[in-house]
Each structure stands twice: as C-alpha cells, then as structure tokens.
Coordinates of C-alpha atoms and ligand atoms in Angstrom, one line a residue:
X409 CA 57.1 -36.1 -19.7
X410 CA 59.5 -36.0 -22.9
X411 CA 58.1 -32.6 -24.1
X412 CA 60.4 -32.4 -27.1
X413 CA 58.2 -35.1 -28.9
X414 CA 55.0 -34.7 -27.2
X415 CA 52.3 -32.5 -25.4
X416 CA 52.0 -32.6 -21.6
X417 CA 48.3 -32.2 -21.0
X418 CA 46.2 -31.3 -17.6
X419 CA 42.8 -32.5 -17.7
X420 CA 40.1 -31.8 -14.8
X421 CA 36.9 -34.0 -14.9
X422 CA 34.8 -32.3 -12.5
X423 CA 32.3 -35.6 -12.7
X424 CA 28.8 -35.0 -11.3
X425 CA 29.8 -31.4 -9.5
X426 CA 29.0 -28.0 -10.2
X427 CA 26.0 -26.0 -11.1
X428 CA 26.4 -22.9 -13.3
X429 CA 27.1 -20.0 -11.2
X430 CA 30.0 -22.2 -9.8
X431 CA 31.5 -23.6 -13.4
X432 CA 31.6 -19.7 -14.3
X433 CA 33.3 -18.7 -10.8
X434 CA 35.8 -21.6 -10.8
X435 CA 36.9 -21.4 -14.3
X436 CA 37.7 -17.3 -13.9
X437 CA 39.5 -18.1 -10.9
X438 CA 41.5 -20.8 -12.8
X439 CA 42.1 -18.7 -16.1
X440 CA 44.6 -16.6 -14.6
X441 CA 46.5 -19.0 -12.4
X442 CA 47.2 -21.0 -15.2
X443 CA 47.7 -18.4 -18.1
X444 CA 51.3 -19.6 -18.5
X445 CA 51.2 -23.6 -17.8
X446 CA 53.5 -25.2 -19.7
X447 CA 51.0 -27.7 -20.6
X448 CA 47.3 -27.8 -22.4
X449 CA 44.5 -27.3 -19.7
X450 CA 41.1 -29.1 -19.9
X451 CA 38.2 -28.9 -18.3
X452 CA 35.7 -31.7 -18.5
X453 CA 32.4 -30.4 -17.2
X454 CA 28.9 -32.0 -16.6
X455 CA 26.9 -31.8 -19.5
X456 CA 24.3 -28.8 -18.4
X457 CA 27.6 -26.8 -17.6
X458 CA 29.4 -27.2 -21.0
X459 CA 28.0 -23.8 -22.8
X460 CA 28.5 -22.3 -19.1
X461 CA 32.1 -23.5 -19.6
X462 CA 32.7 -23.0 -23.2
X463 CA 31.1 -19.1 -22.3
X464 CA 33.5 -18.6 -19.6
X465 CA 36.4 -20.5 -21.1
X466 CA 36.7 -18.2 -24.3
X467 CA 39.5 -16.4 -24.6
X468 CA 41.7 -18.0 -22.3
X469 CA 44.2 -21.4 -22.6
X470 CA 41.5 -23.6 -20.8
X471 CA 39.8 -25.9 -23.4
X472 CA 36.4 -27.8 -22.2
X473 CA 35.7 -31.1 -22.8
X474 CA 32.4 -33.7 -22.0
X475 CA 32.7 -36.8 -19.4
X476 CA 31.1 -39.1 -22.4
X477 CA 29.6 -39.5 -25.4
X478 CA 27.0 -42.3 -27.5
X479 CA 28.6 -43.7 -30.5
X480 CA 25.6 -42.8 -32.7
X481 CA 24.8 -39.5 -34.2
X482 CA 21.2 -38.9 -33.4
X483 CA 18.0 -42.0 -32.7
X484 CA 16.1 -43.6 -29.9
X485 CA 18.5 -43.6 -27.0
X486 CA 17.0 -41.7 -24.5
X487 CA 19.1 -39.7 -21.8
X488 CA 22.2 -39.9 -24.1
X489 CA 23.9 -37.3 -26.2
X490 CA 26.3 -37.8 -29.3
X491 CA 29.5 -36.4 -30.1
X492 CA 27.7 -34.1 -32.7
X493 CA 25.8 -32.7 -30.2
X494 CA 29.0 -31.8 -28.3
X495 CA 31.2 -30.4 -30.8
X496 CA 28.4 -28.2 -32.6
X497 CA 28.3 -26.1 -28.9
X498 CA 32.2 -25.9 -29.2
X499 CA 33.1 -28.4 -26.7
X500 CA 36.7 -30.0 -28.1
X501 CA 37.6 -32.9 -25.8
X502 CA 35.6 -35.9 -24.4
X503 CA 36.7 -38.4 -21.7
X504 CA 35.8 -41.6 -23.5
X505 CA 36.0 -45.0 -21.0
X506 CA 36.5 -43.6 -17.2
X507 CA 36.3 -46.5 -15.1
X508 CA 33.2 -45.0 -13.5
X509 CA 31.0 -45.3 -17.0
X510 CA 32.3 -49.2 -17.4
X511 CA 31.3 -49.8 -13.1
X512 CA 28.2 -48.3 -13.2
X513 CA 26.9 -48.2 -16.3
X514 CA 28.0 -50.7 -18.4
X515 CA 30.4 -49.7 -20.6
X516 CA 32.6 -52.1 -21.9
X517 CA 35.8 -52.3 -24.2
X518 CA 33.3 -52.4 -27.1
X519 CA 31.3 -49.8 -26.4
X520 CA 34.3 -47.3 -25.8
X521 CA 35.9 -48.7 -29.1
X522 CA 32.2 -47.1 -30.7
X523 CA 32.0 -44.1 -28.6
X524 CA 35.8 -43.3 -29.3
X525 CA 35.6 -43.8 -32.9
X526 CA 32.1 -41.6 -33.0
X527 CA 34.1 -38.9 -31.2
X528 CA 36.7 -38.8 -33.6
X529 CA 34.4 -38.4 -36.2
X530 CA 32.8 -35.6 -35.0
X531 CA 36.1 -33.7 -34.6
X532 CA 36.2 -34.0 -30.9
X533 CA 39.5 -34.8 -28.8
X534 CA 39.2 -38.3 -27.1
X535 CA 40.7 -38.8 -23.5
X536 CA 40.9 -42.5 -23.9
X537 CA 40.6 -44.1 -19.8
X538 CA 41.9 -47.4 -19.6
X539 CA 43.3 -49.1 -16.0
X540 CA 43.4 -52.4 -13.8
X541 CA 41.4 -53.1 -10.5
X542 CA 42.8 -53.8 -7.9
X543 CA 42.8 -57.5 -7.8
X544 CA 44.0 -57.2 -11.3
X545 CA 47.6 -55.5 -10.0
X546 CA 48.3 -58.3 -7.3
X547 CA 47.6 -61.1 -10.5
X548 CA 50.1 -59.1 -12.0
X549 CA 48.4 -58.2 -14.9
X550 CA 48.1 -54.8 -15.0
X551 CA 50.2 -54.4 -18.6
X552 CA 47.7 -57.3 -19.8
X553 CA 44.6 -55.5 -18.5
X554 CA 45.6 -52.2 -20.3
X555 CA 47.2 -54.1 -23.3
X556 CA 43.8 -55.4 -23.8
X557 CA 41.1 -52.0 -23.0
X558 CA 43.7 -49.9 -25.3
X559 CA 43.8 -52.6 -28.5
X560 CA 40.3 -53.1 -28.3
X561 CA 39.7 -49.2 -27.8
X562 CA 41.4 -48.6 -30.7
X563 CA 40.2 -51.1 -32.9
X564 CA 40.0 -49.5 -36.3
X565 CA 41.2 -46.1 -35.4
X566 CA 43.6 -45.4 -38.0
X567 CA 47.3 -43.5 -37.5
X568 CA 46.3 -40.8 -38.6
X569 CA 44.0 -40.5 -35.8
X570 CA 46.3 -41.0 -33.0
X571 CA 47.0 -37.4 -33.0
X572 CA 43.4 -36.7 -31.7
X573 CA 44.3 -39.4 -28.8
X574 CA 45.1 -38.7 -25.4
X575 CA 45.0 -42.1 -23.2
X576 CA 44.9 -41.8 -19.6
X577 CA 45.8 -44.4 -17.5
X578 CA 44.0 -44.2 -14.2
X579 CA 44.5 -47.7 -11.8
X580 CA 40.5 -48.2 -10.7
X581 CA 42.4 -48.3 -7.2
X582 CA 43.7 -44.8 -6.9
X583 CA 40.7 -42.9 -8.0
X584 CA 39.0 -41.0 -5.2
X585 CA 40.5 -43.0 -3.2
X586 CA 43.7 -40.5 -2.1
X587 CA 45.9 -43.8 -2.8
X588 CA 47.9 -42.4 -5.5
X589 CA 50.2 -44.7 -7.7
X590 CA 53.6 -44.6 -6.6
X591 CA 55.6 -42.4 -9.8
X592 CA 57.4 -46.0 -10.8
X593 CA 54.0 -47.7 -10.9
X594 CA 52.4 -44.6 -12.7
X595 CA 55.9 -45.0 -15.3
X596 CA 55.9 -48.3 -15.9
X597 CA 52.1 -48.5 -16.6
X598 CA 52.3 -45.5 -19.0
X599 CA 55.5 -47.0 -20.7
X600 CA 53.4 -50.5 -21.4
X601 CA 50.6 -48.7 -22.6
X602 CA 52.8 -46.6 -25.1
X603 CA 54.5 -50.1 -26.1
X604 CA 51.2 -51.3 -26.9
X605 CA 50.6 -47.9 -28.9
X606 CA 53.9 -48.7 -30.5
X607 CA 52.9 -52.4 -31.4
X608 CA 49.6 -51.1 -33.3
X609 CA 51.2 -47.8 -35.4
X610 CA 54.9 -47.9 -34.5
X611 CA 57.2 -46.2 -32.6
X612 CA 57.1 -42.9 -34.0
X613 CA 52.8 -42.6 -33.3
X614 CA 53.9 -44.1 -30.0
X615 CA 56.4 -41.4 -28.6
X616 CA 54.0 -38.5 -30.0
X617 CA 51.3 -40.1 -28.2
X618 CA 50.3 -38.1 -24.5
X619 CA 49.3 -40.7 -21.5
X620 CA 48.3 -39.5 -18.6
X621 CA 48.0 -40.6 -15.0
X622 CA 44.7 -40.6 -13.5
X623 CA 43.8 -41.3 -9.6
X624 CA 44.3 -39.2 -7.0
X625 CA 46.8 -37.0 -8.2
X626 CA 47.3 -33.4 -6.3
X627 CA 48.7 -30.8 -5.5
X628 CA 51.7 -32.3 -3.6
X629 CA 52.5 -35.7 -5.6
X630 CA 52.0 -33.9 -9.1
X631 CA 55.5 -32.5 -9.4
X632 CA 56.7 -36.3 -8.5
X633 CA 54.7 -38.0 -11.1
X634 CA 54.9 -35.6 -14.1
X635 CA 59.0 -35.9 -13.4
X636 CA 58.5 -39.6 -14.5
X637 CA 59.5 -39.7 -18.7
X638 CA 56.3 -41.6 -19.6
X639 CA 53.7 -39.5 -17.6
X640 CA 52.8 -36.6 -19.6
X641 CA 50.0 -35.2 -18.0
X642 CA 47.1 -35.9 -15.6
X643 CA 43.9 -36.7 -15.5
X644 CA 42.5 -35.1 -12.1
X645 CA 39.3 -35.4 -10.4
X646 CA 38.9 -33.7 -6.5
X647 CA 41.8 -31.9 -7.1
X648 CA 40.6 -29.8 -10.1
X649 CA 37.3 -29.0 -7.9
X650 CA 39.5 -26.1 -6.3
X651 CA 41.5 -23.8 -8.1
X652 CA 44.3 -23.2 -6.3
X653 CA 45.3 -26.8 -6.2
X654 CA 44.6 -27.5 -10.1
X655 CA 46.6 -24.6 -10.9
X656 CA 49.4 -26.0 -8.8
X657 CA 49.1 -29.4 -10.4
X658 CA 49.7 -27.2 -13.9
X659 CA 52.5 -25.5 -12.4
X660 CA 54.3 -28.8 -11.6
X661 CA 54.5 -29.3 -15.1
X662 CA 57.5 -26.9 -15.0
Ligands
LIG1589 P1 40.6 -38.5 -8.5 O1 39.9 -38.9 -9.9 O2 41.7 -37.5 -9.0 O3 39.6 -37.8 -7.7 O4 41.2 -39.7 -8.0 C1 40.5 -39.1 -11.1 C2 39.6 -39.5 -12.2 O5 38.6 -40.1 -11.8 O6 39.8 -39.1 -13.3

C-alpha cells in the first residue's frame, strides 16, 4: 500500500451466500469491528440482499456493492439487471469481471469492457477482476494475461474515469482454493498491472489507481500482503463470510 497517493480498499464478495436475516446480522456485527479501518470497506452482496444491505449498511463506513452488472440500461435480457437498476437502490460499487462470471458464464474481455463502461455511466464504482490461470503462470505469462484483460477492459474509459476504478487482481488459482499468492507474486502482479495503467493514462492516473489482491486472502496472510507497496487492498471471498476474520483483514491495513 502507498497510502499517501492512494486509497487502500477492503472489499467482501459474499458470492452466492446469505439470505436476508443473515446479510442484516453479519453486517451489524461487522459495522462496529471495523468503525475505525484505515481503509474503505465494501460489501458485495447477492442481488436479493442489496436493499437488505444498503438498509443495514446506512450510517456506518461499510459501502455495498453488486457481484455484476449488464452493459445495457433496460431491454430483452432476461435474468439480468443493469447498472441503473443498481445505483437507483443506492448500491455504489459493482464487481465487474470476477473470474467466476468469465468460467461459467461467458463473460469475456468484451463483455466486461461493456459492462464496466455501463457501470461507470450509471455512477457506480467498478471493481475491475482481472488474473491468469494457472497454466498461464507456469507459460510465464501472467503480466501478458493481465496486460491484455485490463487494456481491453478499459478500452474507451477515459482518465477521468480512472478515479471510479478499483482493479483487483485475483490469480484464477488462489481463489477458494486456500492457496494464496505468495506477497512477491501478489507485488509484482499488482506493479505490472499498474504499469499497464501507467502506459494507457500515465504515471500520475497510475499511482492514484487502487489494485487489489483477490484469492484466498485471510485473516493470517492479510497483514503480509497489504505490507507489499503495490497491494492496496483486497478483494476477499470466504473470509468476509465471518465477521471476525473480515474485520481482522481491515485491521491489517494498519
Ligand atoms: P476467496 O475468493 O477469498 O474465497 O479466495 C476471492 C474472490 O473470489 O474474490
């Protein structure tokens, strides 16, 4: 983290977990623990739970955020819902490319480039995923693979935008899987990707931008990663299930 130039963010994507009564129980026991973190909080909820969230989130630091949105405003596209639709219930952030959308459902560099731009447009926060398979590290191409998902994800998206931006890098590898990148993988990966930022709008867009490390970050290895000067935040999924352990991630921040 360089915090002088940059925010440190803590996102939670909860995925496909949660029903009501529990997204209004977890977030109270979370709104205390992490009334002081030295970093902006997110929560990204399941869709049903977002006015749950937004509800139970008012008045404290947590800010909630969707797990996806369609790149068009309204039409024939059955079981989706547009960024529109998200930011008129007060939802702020959306994650926009997690590796689970493109695996099993689809999604490709194009379609994120669509759905990030549509989310910008509707005033939302993007959480930009971008990361290499497995297969793709031991090529060693890793800083191609994300050189690639992040130029064409931000195809058109102008400077000015880039404040609105968060990218999380999350190696397909480590997520879920409680194989964490080592902190000097999770550096080096964040570094490329914030050369590439720097190669599209220039250094000074670059060092204001916030990347993340995504997959299988916790309780114990947070403090390790977030130490590293190109991680400045996290994108966490089991861990932010429980609030004791998403508060701690928070904490690690300082
Ligand atoms: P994980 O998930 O922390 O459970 O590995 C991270 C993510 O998918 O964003």
């Amino acid at each position: 983290m360089n915090r002088s130039v940059r925010k440190t963010v803590i996102a939670g994507n909860w995925k496909m977990n949660n029903n009501r009564a529990q997204t209004k129980e977890l977030i109270g026991e979370i709104a205390p623990l992490v009334k002081d973190a030295g970093c902006d909080v997110v929560l990204c909820v399941p869709y049903t739970n977002l006015e749950t969230a937004v509800d139970a989130a008012a008045g404290t630091v947590i800010k909630i955020g969707a797990q996806n949105c369609h790149h068009e405003s309204a039409g024939a596209y059955t079981g989706e819902i547009s960024a529109d639709m998200l930011a008129e219930i007060g939802v702020e952030y959306v994650i926009i490319g997690h590796s689970e959308r493109r695996q099993y459902y689809g999604e490709t560099d194009k379609t994120v480039n669509l759905r990030t731009k549509a989310a910008l447009a509707a005033g939302l926060k993007v959480i930009l995923c971008v990361g290499e398979h497995l297969a793709e590290r031991e090529y060693g191409i890793t800083d191609e693979v994300t050189a690639l998902q992040t130029k064409v994800a931000l195809s058109g998206i102008t400077a000015g935008q880039m404040k609105d931006i968060i990218i999380a890098y999350e190696p397909v590898w480590a997520i879920g899987t409680g194989r964490n990148a080592t902190s000097e993988q999770a550096d080096h990966a964040c570094a490329a990707i914030r050369a590439t930022v720097a190669g599209l709008y220039g250094d000074q867009i670059a060092q204001a931008t916030t990347i993340q490390y995504g997959g299988s970050m916790n309780a114990a290895n947070a403090a390790e990663l977030l130490s590293k000067k190109d991680v400045d935040g996290g994108l966490i999924g089991g861990a932010s299930l429980k609030s004791k352990d998403f508060a701690a991630i928070c904490g690690a921040v300082n």
